[in-house]
Short mmCIF file of C-alpha atoms and ligand atoms in Angstrom, two decimals:
data_model
loop_
_atom_site.label_atom_id
_atom_site.label_comp_id
_atom_site.label_asym_id
_atom_site.label_seq_id
_atom_site.Cartn_x
_atom_site.Cartn_y
_atom_site.Cartn_z
CA MET A 284 0.00 0.00 0.00
CA THR A 285 1.39 3.42 -0.93
CA ILE A 286 0.55 6.09 1.60
CA ALA A 287 0.12 9.70 0.53
CA TYR A 288 2.08 11.06 3.50
CA ASP A 289 2.30 14.56 2.07
CA ALA A 290 -1.47 14.90 2.32
CA PHE A 291 -1.12 14.83 6.11
CA ARG A 292 2.14 16.68 6.75
CA ARG A 293 1.98 20.35 7.72
CA ASP A 294 4.75 22.89 8.41
CA ASP A 295 2.99 24.07 11.54
CA TYR A 296 0.21 21.92 12.95
CA ASN A 297 -0.44 24.49 15.68
CA SER A 298 -1.55 27.07 13.12
CA LEU A 299 -4.48 24.83 12.14
CA GLY A 300 -7.80 25.42 13.84
CA ASP A 301 -8.70 22.72 16.40
CA ASN A 302 -11.49 21.31 14.24
CA GLU A 303 -9.28 21.28 11.17
CA PHE A 304 -6.52 19.45 13.05
CA ARG A 305 -9.02 16.98 14.53
CA ALA A 306 -10.39 16.24 11.06
CA LEU A 307 -6.85 15.72 9.74
CA VAL A 308 -6.07 13.19 12.50
CA GLN A 309 -9.39 11.40 11.97
CA ARG A 310 -8.81 11.14 8.22
CA PHE A 311 -5.23 9.94 8.73
CA LEU A 312 -6.36 7.19 11.11
CA ALA A 313 -9.30 6.11 8.96
CA GLU A 314 -7.16 5.86 5.84
CA ASN A 315 -3.92 4.47 7.25
CA HIS A 316 -4.30 2.57 10.52
CA PRO A 317 -4.08 -1.20 9.92
CA GLN A 318 -7.59 -2.57 10.56
CA ASP A 319 -6.40 -5.72 12.30
CA LEU A 320 -4.54 -3.68 14.92
CA ARG A 321 -7.49 -1.58 16.08
CA HIS A 322 -8.52 -1.86 19.75
CA PRO A 323 -5.78 -4.33 20.70
CA ALA A 324 -6.81 -6.38 23.69
CA LYS A 325 -3.21 -6.43 24.99
CA ARG A 326 -0.10 -4.29 24.74
CA LEU A 327 1.36 -5.16 21.33
CA HIS A 328 4.82 -6.61 20.90
CA TRP A 329 7.15 -4.98 18.39
CA GLU A 330 6.58 -7.58 15.68
CA GLN A 331 2.84 -6.80 15.80
CA ALA A 332 3.14 -3.04 16.22
CA GLU A 333 5.90 -2.49 13.65
CA PRO A 334 3.70 -1.83 10.58
CA TRP A 335 1.80 0.91 12.42
CA TYR A 336 5.00 2.33 13.93
CA MET A 337 6.53 2.63 10.48
CA ILE A 338 3.43 4.38 9.10
CA LEU A 339 3.61 6.93 11.94
CA SER A 340 7.32 7.24 11.33
CA GLY A 341 6.73 7.81 7.61
CA VAL A 342 4.35 10.70 8.15
CA GLY A 343 6.42 12.15 11.01
CA TRP A 344 3.71 11.68 13.65
CA LEU A 345 5.53 9.41 16.08
CA ALA A 346 6.54 12.07 18.55
CA PRO A 347 3.72 14.62 18.99
CA ASN A 348 5.48 16.11 22.01
CA TRP A 349 8.98 16.66 20.56
CA PRO A 350 10.00 19.98 18.99
CA ARG A 351 10.01 20.19 15.20
CA GLU A 352 13.78 20.67 15.08
CA HIS A 353 14.23 17.15 16.45
CA GLY A 354 11.71 15.52 14.14
CA GLY A 355 8.66 15.76 16.37
CA MET A 356 5.29 17.29 15.55
CA GLY A 357 5.87 20.17 17.97
CA LEU A 358 2.22 20.14 19.04
CA ASN A 359 1.05 22.57 21.69
CA PRO A 360 -0.85 20.99 24.63
CA GLY A 361 -4.29 21.61 23.15
CA LYS A 362 -3.32 19.88 19.91
CA GLN A 363 -1.64 17.04 21.82
CA LEU A 364 -4.88 16.45 23.62
CA ILE A 365 -6.79 16.28 20.35
CA TYR A 366 -4.18 13.89 18.95
CA VAL A 367 -4.51 11.60 22.00
CA GLU A 368 -8.31 11.81 22.04
CA GLU A 369 -8.63 10.87 18.40
CA PHE A 370 -6.13 8.02 18.66
CA GLU A 371 -8.04 6.64 21.64
CA LYS A 372 -11.46 7.12 20.09
CA PHE A 373 -10.31 5.27 17.02
CA GLY A 374 -8.74 2.45 19.08
CA ALA A 375 -5.29 3.06 17.58
CA ALA A 376 -2.65 0.58 18.68
CA ARG A 377 -0.08 1.76 21.23
CA THR A 378 3.39 1.36 19.78
CA PRO A 379 6.54 0.80 21.90
CA ASP A 380 6.95 4.32 23.26
CA HIS A 381 9.75 4.41 25.84
CA GLY A 382 11.93 6.13 23.25
CA MET A 383 9.38 8.75 22.24
CA MET A 384 7.78 9.46 25.59
CA LEU A 385 10.65 9.05 28.02
CA LEU A 386 14.15 8.92 26.61
CA GLY A 387 13.59 11.39 23.76
CA PRO A 388 12.49 14.31 25.98
CA LEU A 389 15.30 13.48 28.41
CA LEU A 390 17.96 13.54 25.68
CA ILE A 391 16.50 16.76 24.28
CA ASN A 392 16.96 18.34 27.74
CA TYR A 393 20.19 16.76 28.95
CA GLY A 394 21.87 14.85 26.09
CA SER A 395 25.06 15.99 24.36
CA GLN A 396 24.80 17.22 20.76
CA GLU A 397 26.31 13.90 19.63
CA GLN A 398 23.79 11.88 21.63
CA LYS A 399 20.88 13.87 20.26
CA ALA A 400 22.16 13.58 16.69
CA HIS A 401 22.79 9.86 17.04
CA PHE A 402 19.86 8.58 19.07
CA LEU A 403 16.83 10.78 18.31
CA PRO A 404 16.62 9.96 14.56
CA LYS A 405 17.01 6.26 15.30
CA ILE A 406 14.03 6.36 17.66
CA LEU A 407 11.95 8.03 14.95
CA SER A 408 13.04 5.58 12.26
CA GLY A 409 12.30 2.49 14.39
CA GLU A 410 15.94 1.44 14.23
CA HIS A 411 16.26 1.60 18.02
CA ILE A 412 13.48 0.31 20.25
CA TRP A 413 14.09 1.26 23.89
CA CYS A 414 13.10 -0.10 27.28
CA GLN A 415 13.44 1.38 30.75
CA GLY A 416 15.82 -0.12 33.31
CA TYR A 417 14.99 1.59 36.59
CA SER A 418 13.40 -0.93 38.97
CA GLU A 419 15.35 -3.65 40.74
CA PRO A 420 14.20 -6.41 43.09
CA ASN A 421 14.89 -4.20 46.13
CA ALA A 422 14.54 -0.80 44.50
CA GLY A 423 11.05 0.03 43.26
CA SER A 424 9.35 2.77 45.27
CA ASP A 425 12.69 3.31 46.99
CA LEU A 426 14.41 3.67 43.63
CA ALA A 427 17.52 5.36 45.00
CA ALA A 428 18.38 2.06 46.73
CA LEU A 429 19.35 0.61 43.34
CA ARG A 430 22.48 -1.53 43.30
CA THR A 431 23.26 -2.32 39.65
CA GLU A 432 26.72 -0.83 39.39
CA ALA A 433 28.89 0.54 36.62
CA VAL A 434 32.65 0.77 37.19
CA LEU A 435 34.89 2.65 34.79
CA ASP A 436 37.61 0.52 33.24
CA GLY A 437 39.62 2.48 30.67
CA ASP A 438 37.17 3.80 28.08
CA GLU A 439 34.32 1.51 29.12
CA TRP A 440 31.84 1.07 31.94
CA VAL A 441 31.59 -2.46 33.28
CA VAL A 442 28.02 -3.11 34.43
CA ASN A 443 26.88 -5.78 36.92
CA GLY A 444 23.46 -6.24 38.49
CA GLN A 445 19.82 -6.86 37.76
CA LYS A 446 16.77 -4.91 36.62
CA ILE A 447 13.19 -6.18 36.91
CA TRP A 448 9.71 -5.45 35.50
CA THR A 449 11.36 -4.13 32.34
CA THR A 450 8.44 -3.65 29.94
CA LEU A 451 8.97 -5.03 26.43
CA ALA A 452 12.66 -5.73 27.13
CA GLY A 453 12.41 -8.78 24.88
CA ASP A 454 11.51 -6.51 21.94
CA ALA A 455 14.02 -3.76 22.62
CA ASP A 456 17.49 -3.11 21.18
CA TRP A 457 18.57 -0.67 23.90
CA ILE A 458 17.87 -0.07 27.57
CA PHE A 459 18.29 3.22 29.45
CA CYS A 460 19.42 2.40 32.95
CA LEU A 461 20.04 3.98 36.28
CA VAL A 462 23.31 2.58 37.60
CA ARG A 463 25.35 3.14 40.74
CA THR A 464 28.66 4.80 39.96
CA ASP A 465 29.57 5.88 43.49
CA LYS A 466 28.78 4.17 46.80
CA SER A 467 30.45 6.64 49.12
CA GLY A 468 27.89 9.41 49.68
CA LYS A 469 24.10 9.69 50.05
CA LYS A 470 22.37 7.03 47.94
CA GLN A 471 20.86 9.62 45.57
CA GLU A 472 24.26 11.11 44.85
CA GLY A 473 26.08 8.17 43.24
CA ILE A 474 23.63 7.36 40.45
CA SER A 475 24.26 7.81 36.71
CA PHE A 476 22.08 7.49 33.62
CA LEU A 477 23.56 4.99 31.16
CA LEU A 478 22.49 3.90 27.67
CA ILE A 479 23.16 0.19 27.07
CA PRO A 480 22.79 -1.78 23.84
CA LEU A 481 21.01 -5.03 24.64
CA ASP A 482 23.11 -7.11 22.25
CA ARG A 483 26.23 -6.82 24.45
CA PRO A 484 27.78 -10.04 25.81
CA GLY A 485 26.81 -10.63 29.43
CA ILE A 486 23.16 -9.53 29.13
CA THR A 487 20.42 -12.07 29.86
CA ILE A 488 16.73 -11.26 29.44
CA ARG A 489 14.32 -13.54 31.27
CA PRO A 490 10.59 -12.97 30.56
CA ILE A 491 8.00 -12.75 33.36
CA ILE A 492 4.44 -13.85 32.55
CA ASN A 493 1.81 -11.33 33.72
CA LEU A 494 -1.86 -11.72 34.72
CA GLU A 495 -2.90 -11.54 31.06
CA LEU A 496 -0.63 -14.57 30.48
CA ASP A 497 1.67 -12.42 28.37
CA ASP A 498 5.45 -11.98 28.58
CA GLU A 499 5.10 -8.20 28.56
CA PHE A 500 7.91 -7.57 31.02
CA SER A 501 11.21 -9.22 31.93
CA GLU A 502 14.12 -9.43 34.29
CA VAL A 503 17.36 -8.16 32.77
CA PHE A 504 20.69 -9.40 34.15
CA PHE A 505 24.07 -7.70 33.57
CA ASP A 506 27.18 -9.76 34.01
CA ASP A 507 30.40 -7.79 33.28
CA VAL A 508 28.70 -5.94 30.44
CA ARG A 509 31.03 -3.42 28.77
CA VAL A 510 29.56 -0.13 27.57
CA PRO A 511 31.40 2.82 25.96
CA LYS A 512 32.24 5.64 28.38
CA GLU A 513 30.37 8.22 26.31
CA ASN A 514 27.03 6.42 26.81
CA ILE A 515 26.48 8.31 30.05
CA VAL A 516 23.83 11.02 29.69
CA GLY A 517 24.66 14.22 31.61
CA GLU A 518 27.31 14.21 34.32
CA VAL A 519 28.52 11.08 36.09
CA ASN A 520 26.80 10.74 39.50
CA GLN A 521 24.15 13.31 38.51
CA GLY A 522 21.64 10.79 37.18
CA TRP A 523 19.15 11.15 40.04
CA THR A 524 17.98 14.62 39.04
CA MET A 525 17.45 13.43 35.47
CA ALA A 526 15.73 10.25 36.67
CA LYS A 527 13.27 12.29 38.71
CA ASN A 528 12.70 14.56 35.75
CA LEU A 529 12.00 11.55 33.58
CA LEU A 530 9.57 10.17 36.17
CA GLY A 531 7.83 13.53 35.85
CA PHE A 532 7.42 13.02 32.07
CA GLU A 533 6.22 9.50 32.73
CA ARG A 534 3.61 10.65 35.22
CA ILE A 535 2.38 13.31 32.83
CA PHE A 536 2.07 10.64 30.15
CA LEU A 537 0.41 8.15 32.51
CA GLY A 538 -1.74 10.92 33.96
CA GLY A 539 -3.04 11.88 30.53
CA PRO A 540 -6.65 10.92 29.80
CA ARG A 541 -5.63 8.17 27.33
CA GLN A 542 -6.40 5.02 29.32
CA ALA A 543 -9.56 6.19 31.08
CA SER A 544 -10.93 7.63 27.86
CA ASN A 545 -10.24 4.38 26.01
CA ALA A 546 -11.93 2.33 28.75
CA LEU A 547 -14.95 4.65 28.78
CA ALA A 548 -15.37 4.34 25.01
CA LYS A 549 -15.26 0.57 25.48
CA LEU A 550 -17.83 0.79 28.27
CA ARG A 551 -20.20 2.61 25.93
CA ARG A 552 -19.77 -0.04 23.25
CA LEU A 553 -20.46 -2.72 25.88
CA GLY A 554 -23.63 -0.84 26.84
CA ALA A 555 -24.70 -0.93 23.19
CA TYR A 556 -23.81 -4.63 22.90
CA TYR A 557 -25.99 -5.51 25.90
CA GLY A 558 -28.76 -3.10 24.77
CA ILE A 559 -28.71 -1.06 27.99
CA LEU A 560 -27.66 2.37 26.70
CA GLN A 561 -31.07 3.76 27.75
CA ASP A 562 -31.15 2.13 31.20
CA THR A 563 -31.07 4.76 33.93
CA GLY A 564 -28.58 2.69 35.97
CA PHE A 565 -26.15 2.61 33.08
CA ILE A 566 -26.74 6.27 32.17
CA ASP A 567 -26.07 7.36 35.78
CA LYS A 568 -22.79 5.49 35.94
CA TYR A 569 -21.65 6.40 32.46
CA ALA A 570 -22.49 10.10 32.85
CA GLY A 571 -20.66 10.20 36.20
CA PHE A 572 -17.52 8.73 34.66
CA ARG A 573 -17.85 11.01 31.63
CA MET A 574 -17.97 14.11 33.85
CA GLU A 575 -14.95 12.91 35.81
CA LEU A 576 -13.12 12.42 32.54
CA GLU A 577 -14.02 15.94 31.38
CA ASP A 578 -12.68 17.34 34.68
CA HIS A 579 -9.54 15.32 34.27
CA GLN A 580 -9.02 16.49 30.71
CA ALA A 581 -9.40 20.10 31.79
CA PHE A 582 -6.81 19.58 34.51
CA PHE A 583 -4.49 17.78 32.11
CA SER A 584 -4.75 20.71 29.67
CA ARG A 585 -3.85 23.15 32.42
CA ILE A 586 -0.80 21.13 33.39
CA SER A 587 0.24 20.74 29.76
CA ASP A 588 -0.09 24.51 29.29
CA LYS A 589 2.17 25.13 32.26
CA LEU A 590 4.69 22.75 30.81
CA ARG A 591 4.60 24.54 27.48
CA ARG A 592 5.24 27.88 29.19
CA GLY A 593 8.34 26.28 30.71
CA GLU A 594 6.96 26.51 34.26
CA ARG A 595 8.07 24.03 36.88
CA LEU A 596 5.57 21.35 37.75
CA GLY A 597 5.19 20.19 41.30
CA ALA A 598 2.98 17.75 43.15
CA GLU A 599 0.12 18.29 40.69
CA VAL A 600 1.79 15.69 38.45
CA SER A 601 1.20 13.13 41.21
CA PHE A 602 -2.44 14.11 41.38
CA LEU A 603 -2.72 13.71 37.63
CA LYS A 604 -1.45 10.14 37.76
CA LEU A 605 -3.48 9.27 40.86
CA ASN A 606 -6.72 10.62 39.42
CA GLN A 607 -6.39 9.08 35.98
CA THR A 608 -5.49 5.62 37.20
CA SER A 609 -8.26 5.65 39.79
CA LEU A 610 -10.83 6.54 37.11
CA TYR A 611 -9.35 3.97 34.72
CA GLN A 612 -9.70 1.22 37.34
CA ARG A 613 -13.24 2.18 38.32
CA VAL A 614 -14.46 2.27 34.72
CA THR A 615 -13.03 -1.19 34.02
CA GLU A 616 -14.43 -2.54 37.31
CA TYR A 617 -17.90 -1.38 36.32
CA GLY A 618 -17.38 -2.79 32.82
CA LEU A 619 -16.56 -6.17 34.30
CA GLU A 620 -19.61 -6.00 36.57
CA LEU A 621 -21.81 -5.28 33.53
CA MET A 622 -20.43 -8.31 31.73
CA ALA A 623 -21.54 -10.67 34.51
CA GLU A 624 -20.49 -14.20 33.56
CA ASP A 625 -18.95 -12.97 30.28
CA GLY A 626 -16.41 -11.10 32.43
CA GLY A 627 -14.52 -14.28 33.22
CA ARG A 628 -13.40 -14.81 29.64
CA LEU A 629 -10.12 -13.39 28.39
CA GLU A 630 -11.01 -13.89 24.74
CA PRO A 631 -12.85 -10.85 23.32
CA LEU A 632 -16.65 -10.82 23.43
CA GLY A 633 -18.20 -11.65 20.06
CA GLY A 634 -14.64 -11.94 18.70
CA SER A 635 -14.33 -8.16 18.77
CA ASN A 636 -11.36 -6.50 20.46
CA ASP A 637 -13.25 -3.28 20.92
CA LEU A 638 -15.34 -5.05 23.58
CA ALA A 639 -12.38 -6.67 25.36
CA MET A 640 -13.06 -5.37 28.87
CA PRO A 641 -11.61 -8.24 30.99
CA THR A 642 -8.11 -7.75 29.58
CA GLN A 643 -8.49 -4.01 30.06
CA PHE A 644 -9.57 -4.65 33.66
CA LEU A 645 -6.39 -6.67 34.27
CA ASN A 646 -4.31 -4.02 32.53
CA ALA A 647 -5.82 -1.35 34.77
CA ARG A 648 -4.72 -3.24 37.91
CA ALA A 649 -1.08 -2.52 37.08
CA SER A 650 -1.63 1.18 36.39
CA THR A 651 -1.59 2.08 40.08
CA ILE A 652 1.81 0.39 40.45
CA TYR A 653 4.01 1.42 37.51
CA GLY A 654 5.30 4.96 37.20
CA GLY A 655 5.19 5.27 41.02
CA THR A 656 2.52 3.53 43.09
CA THR A 657 -0.66 5.19 44.34
CA GLN A 658 0.70 5.17 47.90
CA VAL A 659 3.87 6.91 46.76
CA GLN A 660 1.85 9.59 44.92
CA LYS A 661 -0.27 10.08 48.06
CA ASN A 662 2.88 10.47 50.16
CA ILE A 663 4.12 13.14 47.77
CA LEU A 664 0.81 15.01 47.93
CA ALA A 665 0.65 14.66 51.71
CA LYS A 666 4.06 16.27 52.08
CA ALA A 667 3.95 18.86 49.33
CA VAL A 668 0.31 19.96 49.50
CA LEU A 669 -0.95 19.13 53.00
CA ASP A 670 2.40 19.85 54.63
CA LEU A 671 2.24 16.63 56.61
CA PRO A 672 5.49 15.22 58.02
C1 FAD B 219 3.01 -3.45 34.32
C2 FAD B 219 4.27 -2.90 34.91
C3 FAD B 219 5.25 -2.43 34.06
C4 FAD B 219 6.45 -1.92 34.59
N1 FAD B 219 7.41 -1.50 33.72
C5 FAD B 219 8.59 -1.06 34.21
C6 FAD B 219 9.65 -0.69 33.32
O1 FAD B 219 9.50 -0.76 32.09
N2 FAD B 219 10.83 -0.30 33.85
C7 FAD B 219 11.03 -0.20 35.19
O2 FAD B 219 12.11 0.21 35.60
N3 FAD B 219 10.06 -0.56 36.07
C8 FAD B 219 8.85 -0.98 35.61
N4 FAD B 219 7.86 -1.36 36.48
C9 FAD B 219 8.15 -1.39 37.91
C10 FAD B 219 7.44 -0.31 38.73
O3 FAD B 219 8.03 0.93 38.52
C11 FAD B 219 7.51 -0.76 40.19
O4 FAD B 219 6.71 -1.93 40.31
C12 FAD B 219 6.98 0.30 41.15
O5 FAD B 219 7.86 1.39 41.20
C13 FAD B 219 6.80 -0.26 42.57
O6 FAD B 219 7.95 -0.85 43.01
P1 FAD B 219 7.92 -2.35 43.60
O7 FAD B 219 7.19 -3.22 42.64
O8 FAD B 219 9.31 -2.70 43.96
O9 FAD B 219 7.01 -2.27 44.88
P2 FAD B 219 7.46 -1.77 46.31
O10 FAD B 219 8.20 -0.49 46.21
O11 FAD B 219 8.14 -2.88 47.02
O12 FAD B 219 6.07 -1.49 46.99
C14 FAD B 219 5.23 -2.54 47.51
C15 FAD B 219 4.01 -1.88 48.15
O13 FAD B 219 4.42 -1.05 49.24
C16 FAD B 219 3.95 0.28 49.05
N5 FAD B 219 4.96 1.24 49.51
C17 FAD B 219 6.28 1.23 49.22
N6 FAD B 219 6.89 2.28 49.82
C18 FAD B 219 5.93 2.95 50.49
C19 FAD B 219 5.93 4.12 51.31
N7 FAD B 219 7.06 4.81 51.54
N8 FAD B 219 4.76 4.53 51.83
C20 FAD B 219 3.60 3.83 51.62
N9 FAD B 219 3.54 2.72 50.85
C21 FAD B 219 4.69 2.28 50.30
C22 FAD B 219 3.74 0.43 47.58
O14 FAD B 219 2.80 1.43 47.27
C23 FAD B 219 3.26 -0.96 47.20
O15 FAD B 219 1.88 -1.06 47.45
C24 FAD B 219 6.64 -1.86 36.00
C25 FAD B 219 5.64 -2.34 36.85
C26 FAD B 219 4.47 -2.84 36.33
C27 FAD B 219 3.40 -3.33 37.27
#
């Protein structure tokens, strides 16, 4: 299939009116999204997502949040929201996005010119698929306790240790890792941010099967893995500040309305499938969720605006993540309740992925854990907003 990419590319998407931009996104999705990948019941692996990734890459729409000069769409927050809304409404497949959503913005802020020139284009071309190596068996919420260490030996870092819960590690070519490069001071002070190619000798990836019976995440072991010295991002031992910054991006991404809005659209289709769209019980619940989602979107827009103006974000990012994931879970819980005995089946109802609520319910369970657990977000809000000890 030849795709008329030029019909969708614009020099400045932000100069389009909102309705015009929305119509452009809708037309692009309708004409180009692979039909068999719509409304995926599970997170797609690279081999499944690749065709869609390459279409987005071809049109230059992979990184809505990156500046134009680095190959992104340079969308302002309002346009980003429309982009996300339309992708969710359509049931567009989520592609591997650790490169676009997490590493890319970090490199744009902290990477050297060489790192930006080398890595950013390879994310956009699909040549490098990234995964995130933060968590370790004894360093999740208490991330600064991480023990995977990198020791300089000549022009190379020698890495030893273990990461865990590494999403899509089995599909990735590279991992960005937090590693300990100094054990002498406070635990936050001796951490560096290292880029590691996953094809190096000494790396073992062992899949973990999740509740959806999928090998979505893995353990990653490093045994005397040698990595070039220049693969450190920023200063040695200054990785903690960047890591926290990156967690901020992640929480903004996870706090966006994407998941809850997708689940709510699915809930409505389930209502239609069971013929209860006019039932007052259903309407009450659905309208309540819909209003919560509208509130959340308004809040998300405000935060995104602040970000665009270059203002510092504080604890509100924690609220964003907390609120979105809570709504996401409650919508899927109600969806499962509606399905009654159908809710026990992992295969999609009527063979249609756009009704696959049980897998979405399971997926929603994890959302209050990754990216910083609900309890951790509450602790942050308690300290920063309520001034509790
Ligand atoms: C689906 C999924 C995908 C993931 N993908 C990745 C990935 O790609 N890369 C990566 O690096 N990590 C990933 N993670 C790991 C995730 O970041 C950690 O699971 C998370 O940070 C929690 O750490 P933990 O699992 O060690 O739990 P722990 O930190 O051990 O927490 C256990 C429980 O104790 C609570 N708790 C801990 N400390 C406190 C406290 N101070 N106050 C109150 N309660 C507390 C927690 O809220 C939680 O309920 C993923 C996790 C999931 C579920």
